[in-house]
mmCIF file of C-alpha atoms and ligand atoms in Angstrom:
data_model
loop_
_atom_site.group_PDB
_atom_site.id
_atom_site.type_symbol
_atom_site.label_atom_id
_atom_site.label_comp_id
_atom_site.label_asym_id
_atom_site.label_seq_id
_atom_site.Cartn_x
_atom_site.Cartn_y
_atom_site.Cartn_z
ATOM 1 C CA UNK A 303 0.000 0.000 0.000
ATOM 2 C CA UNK A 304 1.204 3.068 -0.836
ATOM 3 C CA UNK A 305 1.509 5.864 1.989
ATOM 4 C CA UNK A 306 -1.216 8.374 1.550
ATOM 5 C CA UNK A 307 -0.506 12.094 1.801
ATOM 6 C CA UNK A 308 -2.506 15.262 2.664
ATOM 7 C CA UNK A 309 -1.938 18.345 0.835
ATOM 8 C CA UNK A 310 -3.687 21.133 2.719
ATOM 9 C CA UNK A 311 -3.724 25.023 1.871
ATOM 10 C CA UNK A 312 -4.903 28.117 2.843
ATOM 11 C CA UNK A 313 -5.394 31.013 0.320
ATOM 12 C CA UNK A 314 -6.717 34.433 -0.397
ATOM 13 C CA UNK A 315 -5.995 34.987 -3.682
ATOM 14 C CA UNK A 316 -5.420 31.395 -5.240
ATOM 15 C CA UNK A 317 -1.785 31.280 -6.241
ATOM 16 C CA UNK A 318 -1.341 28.884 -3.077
ATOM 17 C CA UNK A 319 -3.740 26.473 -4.112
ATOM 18 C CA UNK A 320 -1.531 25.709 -7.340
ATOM 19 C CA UNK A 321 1.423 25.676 -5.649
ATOM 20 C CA UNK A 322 -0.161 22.805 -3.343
ATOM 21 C CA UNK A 323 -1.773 21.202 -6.727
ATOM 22 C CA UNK A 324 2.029 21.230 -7.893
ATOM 23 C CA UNK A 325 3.084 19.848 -4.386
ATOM 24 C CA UNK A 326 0.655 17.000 -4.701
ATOM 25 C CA UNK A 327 0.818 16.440 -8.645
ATOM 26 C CA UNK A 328 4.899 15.506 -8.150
ATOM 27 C CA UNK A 329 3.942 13.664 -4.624
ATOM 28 C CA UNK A 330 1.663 11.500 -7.056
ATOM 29 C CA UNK A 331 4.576 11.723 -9.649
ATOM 30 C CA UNK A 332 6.424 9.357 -7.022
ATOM 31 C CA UNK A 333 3.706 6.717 -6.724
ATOM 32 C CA UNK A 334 2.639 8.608 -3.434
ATOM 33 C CA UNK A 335 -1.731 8.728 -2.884
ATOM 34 C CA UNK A 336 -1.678 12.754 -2.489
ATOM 35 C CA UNK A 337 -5.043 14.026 -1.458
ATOM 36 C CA UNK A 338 -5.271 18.064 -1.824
ATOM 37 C CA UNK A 339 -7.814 19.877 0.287
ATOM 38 C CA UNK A 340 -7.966 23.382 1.113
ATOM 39 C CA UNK A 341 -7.185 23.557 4.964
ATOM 40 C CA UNK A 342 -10.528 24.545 6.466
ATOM 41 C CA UNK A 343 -12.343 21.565 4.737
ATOM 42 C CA UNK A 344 -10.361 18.769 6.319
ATOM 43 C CA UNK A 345 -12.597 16.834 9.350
ATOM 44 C CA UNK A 346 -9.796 14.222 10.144
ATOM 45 C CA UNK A 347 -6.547 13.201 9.502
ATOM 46 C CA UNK A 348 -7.523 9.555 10.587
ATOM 47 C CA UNK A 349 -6.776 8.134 6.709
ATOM 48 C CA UNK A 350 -3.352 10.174 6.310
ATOM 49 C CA UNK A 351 0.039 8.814 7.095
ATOM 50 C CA UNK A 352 2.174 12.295 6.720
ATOM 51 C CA UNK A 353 0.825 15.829 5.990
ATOM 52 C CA UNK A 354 1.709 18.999 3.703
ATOM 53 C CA UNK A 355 0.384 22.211 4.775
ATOM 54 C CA UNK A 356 0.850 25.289 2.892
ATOM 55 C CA UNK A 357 -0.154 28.737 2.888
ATOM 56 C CA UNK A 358 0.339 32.751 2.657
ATOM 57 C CA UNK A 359 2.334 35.473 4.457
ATOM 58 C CA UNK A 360 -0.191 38.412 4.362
ATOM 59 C CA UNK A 361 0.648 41.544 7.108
ATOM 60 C CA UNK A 362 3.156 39.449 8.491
ATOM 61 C CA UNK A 363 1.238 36.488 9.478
ATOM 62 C CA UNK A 364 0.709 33.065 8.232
ATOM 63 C CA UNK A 365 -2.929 32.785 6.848
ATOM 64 C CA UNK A 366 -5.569 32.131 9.467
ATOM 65 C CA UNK A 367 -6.668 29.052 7.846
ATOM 66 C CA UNK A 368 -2.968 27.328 8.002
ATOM 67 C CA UNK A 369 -2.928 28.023 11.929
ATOM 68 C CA UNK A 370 -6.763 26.593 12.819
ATOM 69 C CA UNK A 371 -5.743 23.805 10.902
ATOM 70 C CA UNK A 372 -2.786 23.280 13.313
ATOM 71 C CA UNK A 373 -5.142 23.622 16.373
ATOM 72 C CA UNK A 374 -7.979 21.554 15.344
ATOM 73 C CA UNK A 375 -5.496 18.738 14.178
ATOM 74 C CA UNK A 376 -3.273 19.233 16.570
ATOM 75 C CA UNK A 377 -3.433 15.360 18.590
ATOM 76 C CA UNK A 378 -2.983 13.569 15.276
ATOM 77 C CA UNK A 379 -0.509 16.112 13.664
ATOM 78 C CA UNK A 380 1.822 15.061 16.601
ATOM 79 C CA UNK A 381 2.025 11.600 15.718
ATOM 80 C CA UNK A 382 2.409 12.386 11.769
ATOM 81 C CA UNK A 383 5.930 14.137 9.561
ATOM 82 C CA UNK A 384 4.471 17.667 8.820
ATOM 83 C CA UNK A 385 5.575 19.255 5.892
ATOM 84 C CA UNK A 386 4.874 22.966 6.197
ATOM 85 C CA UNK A 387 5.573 25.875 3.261
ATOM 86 C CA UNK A 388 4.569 29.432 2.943
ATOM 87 C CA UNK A 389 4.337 31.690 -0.329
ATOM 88 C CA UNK A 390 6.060 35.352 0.727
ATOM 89 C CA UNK A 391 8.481 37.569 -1.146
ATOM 90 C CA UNK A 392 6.497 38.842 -4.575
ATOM 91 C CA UNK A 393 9.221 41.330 -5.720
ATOM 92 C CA UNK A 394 12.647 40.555 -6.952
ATOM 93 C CA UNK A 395 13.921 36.844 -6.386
ATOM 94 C CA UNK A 396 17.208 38.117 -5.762
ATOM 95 C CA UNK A 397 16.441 40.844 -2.965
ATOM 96 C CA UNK A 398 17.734 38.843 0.044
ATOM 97 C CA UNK A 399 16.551 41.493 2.290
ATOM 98 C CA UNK A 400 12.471 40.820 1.591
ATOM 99 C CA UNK A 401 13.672 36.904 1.498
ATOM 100 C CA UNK A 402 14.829 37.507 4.949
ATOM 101 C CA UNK A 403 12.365 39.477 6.069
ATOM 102 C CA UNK A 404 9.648 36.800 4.869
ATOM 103 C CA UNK A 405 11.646 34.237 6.569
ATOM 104 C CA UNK A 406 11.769 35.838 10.128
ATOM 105 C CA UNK A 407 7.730 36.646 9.692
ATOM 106 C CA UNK A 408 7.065 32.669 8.756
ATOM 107 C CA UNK A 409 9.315 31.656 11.782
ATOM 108 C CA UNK A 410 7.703 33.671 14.008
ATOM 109 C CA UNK A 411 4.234 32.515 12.692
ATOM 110 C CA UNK A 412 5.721 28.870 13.512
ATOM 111 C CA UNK A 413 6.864 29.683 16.706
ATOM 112 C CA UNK A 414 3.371 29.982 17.838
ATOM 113 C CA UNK A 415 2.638 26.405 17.336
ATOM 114 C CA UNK A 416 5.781 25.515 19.000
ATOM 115 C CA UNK A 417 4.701 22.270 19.808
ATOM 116 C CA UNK A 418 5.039 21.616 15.939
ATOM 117 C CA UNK A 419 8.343 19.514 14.895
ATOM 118 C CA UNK A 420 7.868 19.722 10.928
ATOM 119 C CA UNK A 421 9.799 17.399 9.276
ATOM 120 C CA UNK A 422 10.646 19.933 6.700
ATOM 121 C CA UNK A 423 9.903 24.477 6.414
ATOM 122 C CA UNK A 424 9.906 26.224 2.913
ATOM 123 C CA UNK A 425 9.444 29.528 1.659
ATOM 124 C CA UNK A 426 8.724 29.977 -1.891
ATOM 125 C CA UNK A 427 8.327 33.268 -3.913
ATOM 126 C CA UNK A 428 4.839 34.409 -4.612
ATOM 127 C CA UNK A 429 2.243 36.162 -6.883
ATOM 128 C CA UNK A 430 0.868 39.410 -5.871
ATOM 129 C CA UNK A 431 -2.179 40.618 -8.539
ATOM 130 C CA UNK A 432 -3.812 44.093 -7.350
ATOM 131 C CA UNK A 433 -6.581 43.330 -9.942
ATOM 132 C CA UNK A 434 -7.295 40.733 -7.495
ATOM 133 C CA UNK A 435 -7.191 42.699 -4.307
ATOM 134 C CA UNK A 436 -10.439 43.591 -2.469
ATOM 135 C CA UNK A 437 -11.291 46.474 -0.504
ATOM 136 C CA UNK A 438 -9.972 47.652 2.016
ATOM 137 C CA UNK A 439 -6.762 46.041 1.035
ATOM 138 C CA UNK A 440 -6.535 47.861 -2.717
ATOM 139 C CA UNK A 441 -6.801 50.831 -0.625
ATOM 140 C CA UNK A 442 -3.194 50.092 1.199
ATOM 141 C CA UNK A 443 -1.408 47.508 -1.636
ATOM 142 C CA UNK A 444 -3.097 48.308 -4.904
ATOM 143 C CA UNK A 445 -0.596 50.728 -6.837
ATOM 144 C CA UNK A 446 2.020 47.949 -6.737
ATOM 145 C CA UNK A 447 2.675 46.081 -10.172
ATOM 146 C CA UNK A 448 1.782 42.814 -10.544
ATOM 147 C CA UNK A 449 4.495 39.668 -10.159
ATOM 148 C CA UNK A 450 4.523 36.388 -10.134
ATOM 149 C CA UNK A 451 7.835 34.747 -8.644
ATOM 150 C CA UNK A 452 6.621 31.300 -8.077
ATOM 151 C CA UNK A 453 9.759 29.502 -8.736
ATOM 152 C CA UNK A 454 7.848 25.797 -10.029
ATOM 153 C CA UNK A 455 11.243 23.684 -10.044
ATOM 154 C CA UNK A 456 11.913 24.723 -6.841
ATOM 155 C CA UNK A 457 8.477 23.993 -6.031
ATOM 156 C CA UNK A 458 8.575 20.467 -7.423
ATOM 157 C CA UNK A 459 11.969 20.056 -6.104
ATOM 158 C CA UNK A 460 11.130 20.651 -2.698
ATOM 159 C CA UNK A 461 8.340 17.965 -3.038
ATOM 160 C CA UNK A 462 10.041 15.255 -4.548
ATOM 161 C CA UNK A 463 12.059 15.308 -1.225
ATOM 162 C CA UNK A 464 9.261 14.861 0.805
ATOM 163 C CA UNK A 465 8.376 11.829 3.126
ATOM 164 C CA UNK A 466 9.673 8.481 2.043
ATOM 165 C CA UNK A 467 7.717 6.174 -0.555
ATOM 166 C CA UNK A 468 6.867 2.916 0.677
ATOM 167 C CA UNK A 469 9.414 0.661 -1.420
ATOM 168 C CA UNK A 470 7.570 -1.392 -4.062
ATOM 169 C CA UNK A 471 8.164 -5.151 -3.641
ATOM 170 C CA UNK A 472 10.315 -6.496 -6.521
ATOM 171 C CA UNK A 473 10.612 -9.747 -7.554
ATOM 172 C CA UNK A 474 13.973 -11.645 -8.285
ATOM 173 C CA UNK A 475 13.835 -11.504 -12.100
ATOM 174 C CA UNK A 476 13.566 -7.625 -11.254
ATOM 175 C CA UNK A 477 10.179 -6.700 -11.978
ATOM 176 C CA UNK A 478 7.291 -5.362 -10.356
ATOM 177 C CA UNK A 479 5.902 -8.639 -7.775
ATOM 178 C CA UNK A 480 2.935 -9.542 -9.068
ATOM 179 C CA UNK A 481 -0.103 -7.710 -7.549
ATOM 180 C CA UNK A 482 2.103 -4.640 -6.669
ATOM 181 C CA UNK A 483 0.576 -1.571 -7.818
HETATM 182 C C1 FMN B 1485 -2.316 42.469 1.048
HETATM 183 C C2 FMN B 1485 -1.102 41.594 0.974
HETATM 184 C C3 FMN B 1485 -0.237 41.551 2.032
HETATM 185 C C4 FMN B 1485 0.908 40.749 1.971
HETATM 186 N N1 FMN B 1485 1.749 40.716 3.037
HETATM 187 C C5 FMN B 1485 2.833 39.916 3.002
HETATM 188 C C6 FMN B 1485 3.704 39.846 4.129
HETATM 189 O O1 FMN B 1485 3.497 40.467 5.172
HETATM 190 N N2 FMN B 1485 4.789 39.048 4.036
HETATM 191 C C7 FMN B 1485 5.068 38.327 2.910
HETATM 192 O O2 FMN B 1485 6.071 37.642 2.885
HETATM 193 N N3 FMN B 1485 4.239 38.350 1.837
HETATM 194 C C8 FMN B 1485 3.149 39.126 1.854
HETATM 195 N N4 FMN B 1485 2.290 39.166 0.782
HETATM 196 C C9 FMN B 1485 2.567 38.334 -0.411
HETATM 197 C C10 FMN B 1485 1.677 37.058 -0.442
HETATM 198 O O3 FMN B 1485 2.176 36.114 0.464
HETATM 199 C C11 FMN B 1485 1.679 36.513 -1.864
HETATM 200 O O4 FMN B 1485 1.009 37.458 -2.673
HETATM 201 C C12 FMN B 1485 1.006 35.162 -1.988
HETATM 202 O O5 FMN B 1485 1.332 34.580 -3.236
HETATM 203 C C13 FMN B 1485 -0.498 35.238 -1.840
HETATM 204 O O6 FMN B 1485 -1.030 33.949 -1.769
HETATM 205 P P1 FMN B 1485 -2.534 33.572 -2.214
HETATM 206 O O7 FMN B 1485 -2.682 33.964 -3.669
HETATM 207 O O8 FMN B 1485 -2.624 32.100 -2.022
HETATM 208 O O9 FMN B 1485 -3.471 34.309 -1.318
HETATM 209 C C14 FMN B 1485 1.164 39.973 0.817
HETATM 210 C C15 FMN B 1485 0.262 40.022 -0.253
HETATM 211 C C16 FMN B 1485 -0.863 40.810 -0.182
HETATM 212 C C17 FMN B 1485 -1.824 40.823 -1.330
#
């Protein structure tokens, strides 16, 4: 049997959700069952056997959804590897000050679930759209240009490292035994 695998994710303005379909699409990739389910959906973790939760910095916090999620969940998520990512800088890739800057504001969002021993933390680059931005937000963000510095190798990269597949059972002549999936 194959290890099964949530995907969870908060969002505001969407560009998290494909970065989790990406995160589960190259979990899948490695003959991994990855579920995705936005975070506030998810009842019970009772089916999963490890857990990737990702979500946005917005005014320096991690997105309300992402830290319920660890509260409500928080028995089984202690018994399960957490993988945990947050979408953050929007401007220039290169400008190590905003990376650092995002970095300290996710660890500090982290802290506050302290109890939490993720099995792995990433930051990836974001999108910011002010087309997309409701009010009052447009009001205070909404003269900035659009970007999108979702970086998707890094993305994929980052989940192909991810918990361990269960190893397929192979037979001497070096195939596939039979009934393995
Ligand atoms: C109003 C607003 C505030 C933001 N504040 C932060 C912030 O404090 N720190 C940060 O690293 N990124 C910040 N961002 C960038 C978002 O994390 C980035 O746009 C992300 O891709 C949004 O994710 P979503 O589309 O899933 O909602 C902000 C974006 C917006 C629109």
């Amino acid at each position: 049997m194959s290890k099964k695998i949530l995907v969870a994710f908060a969002t505001s303005y969407g560009s998290t959700r494909e970065v989790a379909e990406a995160v589960a699409a190259t979990l899948r990739d490695r003959g991994l069952d990855a579920d995705l389910q936005p975070a506030r959906d998810v009842r019970t973790l009772d089916d999963y056997d490890a857990v990737a939760l990702g979500a946005p910095l917005a005014m320096h916090r991690w997105h309300k959804d992402a830290h319920r999620f660890l509260s409500r969940h928080r028995k089984s998520l202690a018994g399960l590897p957490v993988a945990v990512f947050a979408l953050g800088p929007v401007h220039d890739p290169h400008d190590e000050k905003e990376w650092d800057d995002s970095r300290a504001q996710f660890d500090r969002e982290l802290a506050k679930a302290a109890w939490l021993e993720p099995a792995a933390v990433e930051l990836f680059g974001g999108r910011f759209d002010p087309a997309l931005l409701r009010f009052p937000v447009n009001k205070l963000a909404g003269s900035e240009p659009a970007s999108d510095i979702r970086d998707w190798e890094a993305i994929r990269g980052w989940a192909a490292g991810l918990f361990e597949a269960t190893p397929q059972p192979v037979e001497p002549g070096g195939g596939p035994a039979a009934g393995a999936p």
